[in-house]
Amino acid sequence: MKSIAQLLFVALFALAPAMAAPRDAATPTTPATHPPGAAIASGHALATDAGLQILREGGNAFDAAVAVSSTLSVVEPISSGLGGGGFFLLHDAKTGQDVFIDARETAPAAATQAEYLLDNGDFNRDRAMNGPWSAGIPGLPAAFVHLAEKYGKLPLKTTLAPAIRIASEGFPVYARMARGYAARRDVMDRYPGTRAVYLAGGKPIAEGDIFRQPDLAHTLELLADKGFDGFYRGETAGKLLKGVNDEGGKWTAAELAGYQVRERAPIVFDYDGWKITTAPPPSSGGIALAEMLQILEPWDLARLDPTHRTHLVVEAMRRAYRDRTFYLGDPDFVQIPQRTLTSRDYAAGLRATINPDKATPSDMLSGKQTPMEDDETTHFSIIDADGNRVAATQTVNLLYGSGLIPPGTGVLLNDEMDDFALKPGTPNAFGVMGFDANAPEPGKRMLSSMTPTFMESDDKVAVLGTPGGSRIITMVLLGILGYDDGLSAQQVAALPRYHHQWMPDLIDAETDAFTPEVVEGLRAMGHAVKVPGEEAGDDGRRSSHVWGNMQTVEWDKATDTLSGGTDPRNPVGAAKVELSSPRR
Ligand code: GLY
């Protein structure tokens, strides 16, 4: 790891100090064996508080994960929910094992590629992104059951209680939620079940309103009482099927009852003294991170000027996203050359193709130009006092998912089908393409970019992740590089961001990511750079000014300190540290 003194660009990002909680005034001389308390960072303070409450009631990090995840499902319907899916990366301190819980949605059998074509053969984007055909079979409720039965100490009745209470009593609508609703209202107004929730009393939701979801509270209660069958069979399943099929979709009872979470081995590799543990397929994140970081490892990035540092990072991004397009999909359905793609030799081969002073045009790596749009999803990070960890990213895909709530359920269904290559070579809402590896098939999981990740060195543990569609992976990459540079959790969450995804062949940058000199330097190397305030890029679009919502926690074993970082781009997020009491 590079020392703080080596940092060239930390000074550019002088950020709010991370919250920190040292156990004692005296710094221990040997690394601590367990954390001095717990830390949780999530996209909404009510969810962070729900997790801390469950820890106080005797739960572990996995129980807290159920509480945080279910509460986010209630208070962030814009981003994730029971009608969607997610990935949970777990570290069990007692066994030392890491496991990846894949609760990604699955394709209904009726959802073949032909269903997403218009009569003239063009892609039916509306069907892919809105309404019943855009939704996969939800996975998140099954994840709660799995976590509770296999890893937790408390029953779902306890861990779902905060979510049930908040769904029933309501919470204040915040600006992003109201803004997202305004953006999606034309779709959400199509469906009577959605209108009943979002136009309750005949008036659209607005910032500051108290938003109550009694049907969702009831659905959560059934899940708490009956477990898997409380959602995937019986009353809730019946309402979900009716709601989808009444709107012209084709789900079956067998598909709901047959949903299963998968336990998968995480991707693990070393980077600059850190052990990185991260998301395997059907996430594309872990393989891409392994490729990018192993390409970059021999370079001492902290010693480079910002232009050359950015150039090399972008060239690594370009190559990893090219491979994402062609090779990655659901490992239960396609053969992924994972060993090759994550090997150091492969990374060395890719590194050799990088000119240190000149951009590689993406079309020299083959492919077509594609557009890019906005994103949603959410992430939370937990460390408990025993050293158990959870990194979880969950989603309904785009803002408010499909926009469809089957009447009486309160469950806003996802529009995750758009993450499949529904028309081969046609970019999805995130501008990423796919081919056969990510074609829909009955029961198959669509490729994801969600990348919940652990970093461990001899004296530090960090848990990190973020929403952001195809940009998730590059945000996690920059977060890892930030921790490696010695930044605090809060500085990592706030880091300015840039992104390259092979196609379109351009660097997309946040407002503060680059100085004018760096932009000029990158352009002189042959990079197209899209920065806010400048003319639209080649694809005719303006870049967004900011993106992502990183939530991260860190345990510094050398100083026995816990800290959290919450993304300042999201004013309702919260990272909190709670010391054990009495001290252990
Ligand atoms: N729906 C965004 C992702 O899974 O990558």
XYZ file of C-alpha atoms and ligand atoms in Angstrom:
589
model
C 0.000 0.000 0.000
C 1.145 3.497 -0.746
C 1.683 5.914 2.089
C -0.454 8.989 2.566
C 2.575 11.143 1.948
C 2.750 9.823 -1.587
C -0.694 11.015 -2.471
C -0.821 13.537 -5.215
C -4.487 14.000 -5.477
C -5.925 13.532 -2.055
C -5.566 17.259 -1.534
C -7.990 17.826 -4.390
C -10.656 16.039 -2.458
C -10.487 17.504 0.995
C -13.687 16.010 2.319
C -15.709 15.901 5.498
C -13.848 13.888 8.121
C -15.028 10.303 8.546
C -16.653 9.477 11.819
C -14.301 7.438 13.938
C -14.633 5.550 17.173
C -11.410 4.558 18.899
C -11.901 2.014 21.699
C -9.371 3.545 24.064
C -7.174 6.574 24.120
C -4.119 4.321 23.894
C -3.399 2.863 20.485
C -2.936 -0.932 20.642
C 0.439 -2.177 19.548
C -0.903 -5.396 17.986
C -3.851 -5.560 15.604
C -7.189 -6.037 17.370
C -8.849 -9.418 16.936
C -12.407 -8.130 16.853
C -13.978 -4.718 16.275
C -14.747 -2.389 19.191
C -18.416 -2.263 18.176
C -20.478 -2.215 15.039
C -20.718 0.033 12.000
C -23.451 0.305 9.408
C -23.670 2.550 6.371
C -26.742 2.620 4.163
C -28.647 4.868 1.797
C -31.244 5.892 4.405
C -30.844 6.745 8.104
C -33.984 4.757 8.999
C -32.393 1.619 7.524
C -29.076 2.197 9.302
C -30.992 2.673 12.578
C -33.043 -0.493 11.969
C -29.832 -2.512 11.625
C -28.330 -1.044 14.793
C -31.550 -1.772 16.686
C -31.408 -5.441 15.649
C -27.780 -5.671 16.804
C -28.831 -4.231 20.180
C -31.542 -6.888 20.381
C -28.882 -9.599 20.124
C -28.752 -10.103 16.380
C -25.610 -10.525 14.340
C -24.568 -8.752 11.125
C -26.710 -11.127 9.066
C -29.828 -10.341 11.105
C -28.961 -6.664 10.791
C -28.660 -7.152 7.031
C -32.250 -8.416 6.890
C -33.399 -5.391 8.889
C -31.436 -2.883 6.780
C -32.399 -4.518 3.487
C -36.111 -4.775 4.307
C -36.197 -1.204 5.616
C -34.500 0.077 2.470
C -37.179 -1.843 0.566
C -39.770 0.300 2.344
C -38.060 3.707 2.398
C -36.207 3.568 -0.937
C -38.769 2.113 -3.370
C -37.023 4.167 -6.023
C -33.996 1.879 -5.713
C -34.835 -1.596 -4.445
C -37.504 -3.660 -2.795
C -39.288 -6.950 -2.265
C -40.149 -6.941 -5.967
C -36.463 -6.936 -6.904
C -33.269 -8.795 -6.096
C -29.825 -8.382 -4.669
C -26.444 -9.810 -3.792
C -25.210 -10.330 -0.214
C -21.509 -10.921 0.384
C -21.059 -12.407 3.864
C -18.041 -12.955 6.086
C -18.615 -15.336 8.980
C -16.064 -14.411 11.639
C -16.370 -17.753 13.459
C -15.550 -19.935 10.446
C -13.570 -17.346 8.525
C -15.645 -18.246 5.457
C -16.859 -15.804 2.838
C -19.953 -16.630 0.839
C -21.941 -14.826 -1.836
C -25.720 -15.052 -1.637
C -27.175 -14.564 -5.108
C -30.793 -13.401 -4.885
C -30.888 -12.068 -8.428
C -34.215 -12.159 -10.248
C -34.835 -14.926 -12.801
C -36.381 -14.815 -16.263
C -39.963 -16.037 -16.607
C -40.168 -18.813 -19.237
C -42.429 -16.716 -21.489
C -39.875 -13.895 -21.718
C -38.025 -14.956 -24.868
C -36.086 -12.490 -27.020
C -38.898 -12.504 -29.623
C -41.272 -10.977 -27.055
C -39.146 -7.824 -26.958
C -39.283 -7.064 -30.679
C -41.765 -4.785 -32.418
C -43.448 -5.979 -35.619
C -40.769 -4.195 -37.683
C -38.009 -6.040 -35.810
C -36.931 -3.022 -33.754
C -36.270 -3.393 -30.048
C -39.380 -2.814 -27.889
C -37.678 -0.686 -25.252
C -40.944 0.096 -23.485
C -41.598 -3.590 -22.877
C -38.032 -4.111 -21.614
C -38.168 -1.229 -19.131
C -41.796 -0.782 -18.066
C -44.644 -2.958 -16.874
C -45.129 -6.717 -16.544
C -42.728 -7.955 -19.234
C -39.850 -5.973 -17.776
C -40.022 -7.821 -14.445
C -38.081 -10.908 -13.458
C -39.195 -13.255 -10.662
C -38.191 -11.422 -7.432
C -35.328 -12.744 -5.302
C -35.032 -10.427 -2.287
C -37.733 -12.027 -0.074
C -36.065 -15.431 -0.541
C -32.751 -13.874 0.529
C -34.292 -12.729 3.821
C -35.537 -16.257 4.514
C -32.173 -17.780 3.594
C -30.192 -15.318 5.722
C -32.484 -15.847 8.710
C -32.502 -19.658 8.479
C -28.829 -20.239 7.740
C -26.862 -17.298 9.178
C -28.972 -15.258 11.581
C -29.759 -15.674 15.268
C -33.160 -13.982 15.286
C -36.468 -14.870 13.601
C -37.835 -12.849 10.679
C -40.634 -11.641 12.960
C -37.961 -9.665 14.835
C -35.725 -8.617 11.957
C -38.599 -7.535 9.680
C -40.361 -5.648 12.500
C -38.749 -2.239 11.791
C -39.668 -2.446 8.095
C -43.238 -3.482 8.922
C -43.617 -0.616 11.368
C -42.253 1.997 8.957
C -44.368 0.671 6.064
C -47.447 0.932 8.262
C -46.739 4.238 10.050
C -45.044 5.918 7.104
C -41.967 8.093 6.670
C -41.338 11.520 5.098
C -40.898 11.595 1.320
C -37.461 13.038 0.490
C -36.412 15.057 -2.551
C -34.852 12.231 -4.594
C -37.909 10.032 -4.087
C -40.277 12.795 -5.239
C -38.011 13.695 -8.171
C -37.812 10.066 -9.295
C -41.578 9.735 -9.068
C -42.053 12.796 -11.257
C -39.659 11.265 -13.790
C -41.468 7.900 -13.832
C -45.035 9.054 -13.276
C -46.203 8.508 -16.854
C -45.387 4.791 -16.466
C -46.487 4.415 -12.831
C -49.861 5.994 -13.586
C -50.622 3.215 -16.074
C -51.258 0.646 -13.325
C -54.167 0.742 -10.834
C -52.140 -1.014 -8.104
C -49.423 1.637 -8.376
C -51.880 4.523 -8.525
C -53.478 3.252 -5.307
C -50.139 3.732 -3.507
C -48.577 6.754 -5.202
C -51.772 8.700 -5.882
C -53.459 7.826 -2.605
C -56.036 10.510 -1.883
C -55.891 11.558 -5.546
C -52.701 13.562 -5.113
C -49.206 12.561 -6.285
C -46.609 12.066 -3.563
C -44.545 15.167 -2.792
C -41.489 15.926 -0.669
C -42.386 16.104 3.025
C -45.569 13.986 2.741
C -45.814 11.019 5.095
C -45.765 7.992 2.793
C -47.619 4.947 4.161
C -47.665 1.496 2.538
C -50.180 -0.649 4.480
C -50.341 -3.352 1.773
C -46.561 -3.661 1.841
C -46.693 -3.940 5.648
C -49.164 -6.812 5.262
C -46.978 -8.532 2.640
C -43.976 -8.241 4.985
C -46.048 -9.647 7.864
C -46.945 -12.704 5.787
C -43.263 -13.179 4.969
C -42.346 -12.826 8.660
C -45.049 -15.337 9.695
C -44.742 -17.976 6.988
C -41.234 -17.548 5.575
C -40.750 -18.478 1.900
C -44.353 -19.607 1.460
C -45.564 -16.274 2.788
C -44.356 -14.601 -0.393
C -43.833 -17.230 -3.091
C -46.992 -19.264 -2.409
C -50.475 -18.499 -1.091
C -52.025 -15.051 -0.756
C -49.111 -12.862 -1.876
C -48.133 -15.137 -4.775
C -51.761 -15.173 -5.948
C -51.920 -11.374 -5.956
C -48.568 -11.071 -7.730
C -49.644 -13.495 -10.466
C -52.997 -11.812 -10.943
C -51.455 -8.331 -11.009
C -48.829 -9.310 -13.602
C -51.104 -11.401 -15.798
C -54.001 -8.910 -15.714
C -51.598 -6.393 -17.230
C -50.747 -8.771 -20.074
C -47.701 -10.489 -18.564
C -47.152 -14.254 -18.310
C -45.929 -15.487 -14.945
C -46.797 -18.905 -13.520
C -47.309 -20.107 -9.946
C -44.565 -22.705 -10.508
C -42.039 -19.999 -11.391
C -42.708 -18.141 -8.162
C -42.739 -21.275 -5.996
C -39.583 -22.525 -7.744
C -37.433 -19.462 -7.044
C -34.193 -20.340 -5.234
C -31.308 -18.245 -3.959
C -27.880 -19.554 -4.909
C -24.798 -19.670 -2.722
C -21.696 -19.018 -4.779
C -17.976 -18.794 -4.118
C -16.856 -15.157 -4.253
C -14.055 -14.006 -6.539
C -10.905 -13.590 -4.472
C -7.597 -12.069 -5.575
C -4.748 -9.980 -4.185
C -4.057 -6.371 -5.003
C -1.132 -4.404 -3.591
C -1.203 -6.144 -0.207
C -5.001 -6.327 0.021
C -7.109 -9.442 -0.229
C -10.105 -8.466 -2.353
C -13.260 -10.568 -1.975
C -16.002 -9.662 -4.372
C -18.972 -10.580 -6.537
C -18.853 -13.580 -8.933
C -21.191 -14.063 -11.929
C -24.032 -13.389 -12.509
C -22.415 -10.143 -11.407
C -19.895 -8.854 -13.880
C -18.271 -6.813 -11.111
C -15.783 -9.230 -9.582
C -14.275 -10.436 -12.831
C -14.002 -6.871 -14.112
C -12.388 -5.717 -10.847
C -9.885 -8.576 -10.962
C -8.988 -7.698 -14.541
C -8.665 -3.980 -13.896
C -6.740 -4.143 -10.636
C -4.357 -6.837 -11.887
C -3.692 -4.794 -15.029
C -2.942 -1.755 -12.821
C -1.009 -3.424 -9.987
C 2.575 -3.006 -11.266
C 2.130 0.740 -11.693
C 2.576 2.934 -8.625
C -0.498 5.021 -9.360
C 0.033 7.332 -6.404
C 3.321 8.504 -7.914
C 1.830 9.328 -11.295
C 0.498 12.723 -12.296
C -3.332 12.745 -12.367
C -3.511 12.677 -16.179
C -1.384 9.557 -16.565
C -3.033 7.893 -13.578
C -6.469 8.480 -15.098
C -5.290 7.339 -18.523
C -4.059 3.992 -17.193
C -7.172 3.431 -15.060
C -9.388 4.219 -18.052
C -7.455 1.833 -20.308
C -7.975 -0.922 -17.706
C -11.705 -0.076 -17.567
C -11.988 -0.171 -21.368
C -10.517 -3.672 -21.580
C -12.552 -5.142 -18.713
C -15.860 -3.801 -20.069
C -15.057 -5.230 -23.515
C -14.788 -8.683 -21.917
C -17.979 -8.097 -19.913
C -19.856 -7.641 -23.187
C -18.842 -10.920 -24.731
C -18.160 -13.451 -21.981
C -20.341 -12.835 -18.946
C -23.768 -14.170 -17.991
C -25.440 -16.550 -15.533
C -22.862 -19.258 -14.667
C -25.684 -21.814 -14.289
C -26.365 -21.417 -18.016
C -23.137 -20.364 -19.747
C -19.500 -21.374 -19.608
C -17.534 -18.350 -18.432
C -13.730 -18.425 -18.901
C -13.426 -17.175 -15.325
C -10.005 -18.636 -14.598
C -8.550 -16.978 -17.662
C -10.252 -13.637 -17.179
C -9.150 -13.386 -13.534
C -5.599 -14.637 -14.057
C -2.495 -12.516 -13.678
C -1.186 -13.768 -17.038
C -4.289 -12.556 -18.824
C -4.000 -9.183 -17.077
C -0.337 -8.991 -18.097
C -1.318 -9.627 -21.712
C -3.878 -6.831 -21.602
C -1.398 -4.510 -19.888
C 1.045 -5.054 -22.731
C -1.517 -3.623 -25.166
C -1.694 -0.300 -23.273
C 0.326 2.600 -24.638
C 1.337 4.680 -21.584
C 0.800 7.946 -23.460
C -1.994 7.265 -25.920
C -5.626 6.132 -25.768
C -6.519 2.846 -27.446
C -9.582 3.504 -29.638
C -12.314 1.150 -28.420
C -13.113 0.036 -31.957
C -9.595 -1.413 -32.166
C -10.951 -3.809 -29.545
C -14.090 -4.241 -31.789
C -17.728 -3.274 -31.244
C -20.274 -0.489 -31.736
C -21.008 2.882 -30.123
C -23.714 2.942 -27.457
C -25.550 5.523 -25.320
C -25.760 5.737 -21.533
C -28.499 6.791 -19.125
C -29.240 7.250 -15.437
C -29.363 4.552 -12.804
C -30.705 3.414 -9.440
C -30.142 0.554 -6.932
C -28.800 0.753 -3.365
C -25.965 -0.626 -1.240
C -25.271 -1.124 2.463
C -22.237 -2.231 4.466
C -22.108 -3.774 7.945
C -19.428 -4.899 10.400
C -20.583 -6.280 13.752
C -18.698 -6.562 17.038
C -17.757 -10.191 16.330
C -16.178 -9.246 13.022
C -19.001 -10.622 10.848
C -19.440 -8.556 7.708
C -22.078 -7.949 5.082
C -21.728 -6.063 1.813
C -25.072 -6.034 0.036
C -26.281 -4.359 -3.134
C -29.946 -4.656 -4.048
C -32.098 -3.293 -6.820
C -35.309 -3.034 -8.786
C -33.128 -1.756 -11.681
C -34.265 1.646 -13.025
C -36.131 4.302 -11.012
C -39.119 2.595 -9.373
C -38.408 -0.561 -11.407
C -41.164 -1.560 -13.796
C -43.578 0.955 -12.241
C -46.028 -1.900 -11.657
C -47.436 -2.768 -8.225
C -49.736 -5.811 -8.409
C -52.861 -4.604 -6.563
C -52.996 -5.305 -2.850
C -49.338 -6.284 -2.471
C -47.495 -2.964 -2.123
C -44.702 -4.737 -4.027
C -43.201 -2.616 -6.775
C -41.848 -5.070 -9.342
C -38.415 -4.728 -10.880
C -37.588 -4.053 -14.533
C -34.514 -6.240 -14.433
C -35.281 -8.007 -17.752
C -33.573 -5.016 -19.404
C -30.293 -6.283 -17.951
C -30.494 -9.254 -20.339
C -29.283 -8.929 -23.919
C -32.890 -8.873 -25.128
C -31.775 -7.896 -28.630
C -28.185 -9.052 -29.133
C -25.797 -6.138 -29.629
C -28.436 -3.526 -28.739
C -27.421 -1.511 -25.683
C -29.610 -1.625 -22.589
C -30.551 1.364 -20.435
C -26.974 1.551 -19.149
C -25.515 1.527 -22.629
C -23.937 -1.887 -22.132
C -24.429 -4.596 -24.702
C -24.437 -8.342 -24.543
C -24.693 -11.332 -26.789
C -25.447 -15.048 -26.320
C -23.912 -15.365 -22.839
C -26.508 -12.961 -21.493
C -29.521 -13.947 -23.639
C -32.699 -14.661 -21.625
C -33.652 -18.288 -20.953
C -36.279 -19.709 -18.594
C -35.039 -19.389 -15.014
C -31.793 -17.668 -16.016
C -30.385 -14.729 -14.054
C -29.641 -11.536 -15.962
C -26.071 -10.203 -15.850
C -25.541 -7.557 -13.186
C -22.947 -4.939 -12.346
C -23.660 -4.989 -8.610
C -20.318 -5.437 -6.836
C -20.472 -5.780 -3.058
C -16.841 -6.062 -1.963
C -14.548 -6.693 1.017
C -10.954 -5.472 1.250
C -8.592 -6.900 3.876
C -4.977 -6.157 4.677
C -2.957 -7.110 7.745
C -4.355 -4.172 9.665
C -7.531 -3.072 7.881
C -10.893 -4.376 6.770
C -13.190 -2.370 4.502
C -16.669 -3.174 3.211
C -17.860 -1.210 0.210
C -20.274 -0.943 -2.693
C -22.623 1.428 -4.466
C -25.522 1.619 -6.900
C -24.985 3.057 -10.364
C -25.783 0.551 -13.116
C -22.804 -0.206 -15.299
C -20.808 2.463 -13.427
C -20.943 0.446 -10.199
C -17.819 -1.498 -11.073
C -15.706 1.559 -11.855
C -16.917 3.285 -8.672
C -15.867 0.261 -6.610
C -12.546 0.254 -8.481
C -11.958 3.923 -7.591
C -13.037 3.152 -4.001
C -10.465 0.349 -3.751
C -7.776 2.619 -5.171
C -8.857 5.275 -2.653
C -8.518 2.932 0.323
C -5.206 1.762 -1.107
C -4.103 5.401 -1.227
C -4.849 5.701 2.495
C -8.109 7.662 2.267
C -10.655 7.439 5.077
C -14.043 5.728 4.657
C -15.759 9.109 4.276
C -13.236 10.282 1.698
C -13.699 7.048 -0.265
C -17.497 7.543 -0.273
C -17.092 11.094 -1.519
C -14.393 10.512 -4.165
C -15.051 12.237 -7.495
C -15.844 9.669 -10.200
C -15.075 8.934 -13.795
C -16.046 6.016 -15.947
C -15.245 4.265 -19.205
C -17.150 1.201 -20.380
C -15.450 0.414 -23.697
C -18.514 1.532 -25.659
C -19.260 4.407 -26.016
C -15.575 5.213 -26.395
C -15.438 8.133 -24.018
C -14.599 9.020 -20.441
C -17.661 10.213 -18.536
C -16.672 12.428 -15.613
C -18.383 14.022 -12.658
C -18.187 17.778 -12.286
C -15.215 17.723 -9.913
C -13.418 14.647 -11.161
C -10.791 16.408 -13.279
C -9.062 19.757 -13.421
C -9.130 21.500 -16.852
C -5.441 20.533 -17.199
C -6.248 16.829 -16.751
C -9.078 17.031 -19.307
C -6.700 18.717 -21.739
C -3.991 16.145 -21.056
C -6.362 13.217 -21.570
C -7.641 14.705 -24.831
C -4.086 15.183 -26.022
C -3.584 11.446 -25.464
C -6.551 10.719 -27.725
C -9.321 10.243 -25.130
C -12.809 11.620 -25.669
C -13.787 13.199 -22.346
C -17.376 14.173 -21.553
C -17.558 16.706 -18.732
C -20.617 18.573 -17.442
C -21.026 22.047 -18.833
C -19.448 21.189 -22.152
C -21.178 20.273 -25.396
C -22.910 16.899 -25.635
C -20.707 13.936 -26.516
C -20.684 12.003 -29.795
C -23.772 10.084 -28.712
C -25.775 13.311 -28.432
C -26.185 13.133 -24.652
C -24.899 15.304 -21.819
C -23.168 13.541 -18.997
C -24.857 13.541 -15.598
C -23.127 15.735 -13.076
C -22.858 13.184 -10.283
C -23.637 9.527 -9.844
C -23.494 6.727 -7.294
C -24.363 6.368 -3.617
C -21.425 4.644 -1.950
C -21.894 3.276 1.564
C -18.769 1.902 3.209
C -17.456 0.918 6.635
C -13.894 0.311 7.748
C -12.272 -1.366 10.731
C -8.693 -0.287 11.340
C -7.279 -3.122 13.416
C -4.032 -1.280 14.132
C -5.808 1.617 15.848
C -8.854 -0.512 16.771
C -11.098 2.060 15.172
C -14.346 1.700 13.303
C -15.493 4.301 10.820
C -18.134 4.707 8.184
C -18.501 6.646 4.983
C -21.784 7.703 3.445
C -22.032 9.253 0.013
C -22.519 13.028 0.305
C -24.447 12.903 -2.989
C -27.327 11.339 -1.034
C -28.426 13.593 1.838
C -30.619 10.922 3.512
C -27.875 8.288 3.813
C -26.225 7.547 7.149
C -23.062 5.822 8.365
C -23.032 5.171 12.104
C -20.657 3.540 14.548
C -21.834 2.094 17.839
C -19.259 0.931 20.363
C -19.906 -2.261 22.299
C -21.189 -1.669 25.763
C -19.830 -2.896 28.070
C -16.542 -2.960 26.176
C -15.353 -6.428 25.323
N -29.757 -3.508 -12.470
C -28.448 -3.074 -12.375
C -27.477 -4.190 -12.201
O -27.813 -5.207 -11.644
O -26.381 -4.093 -12.657
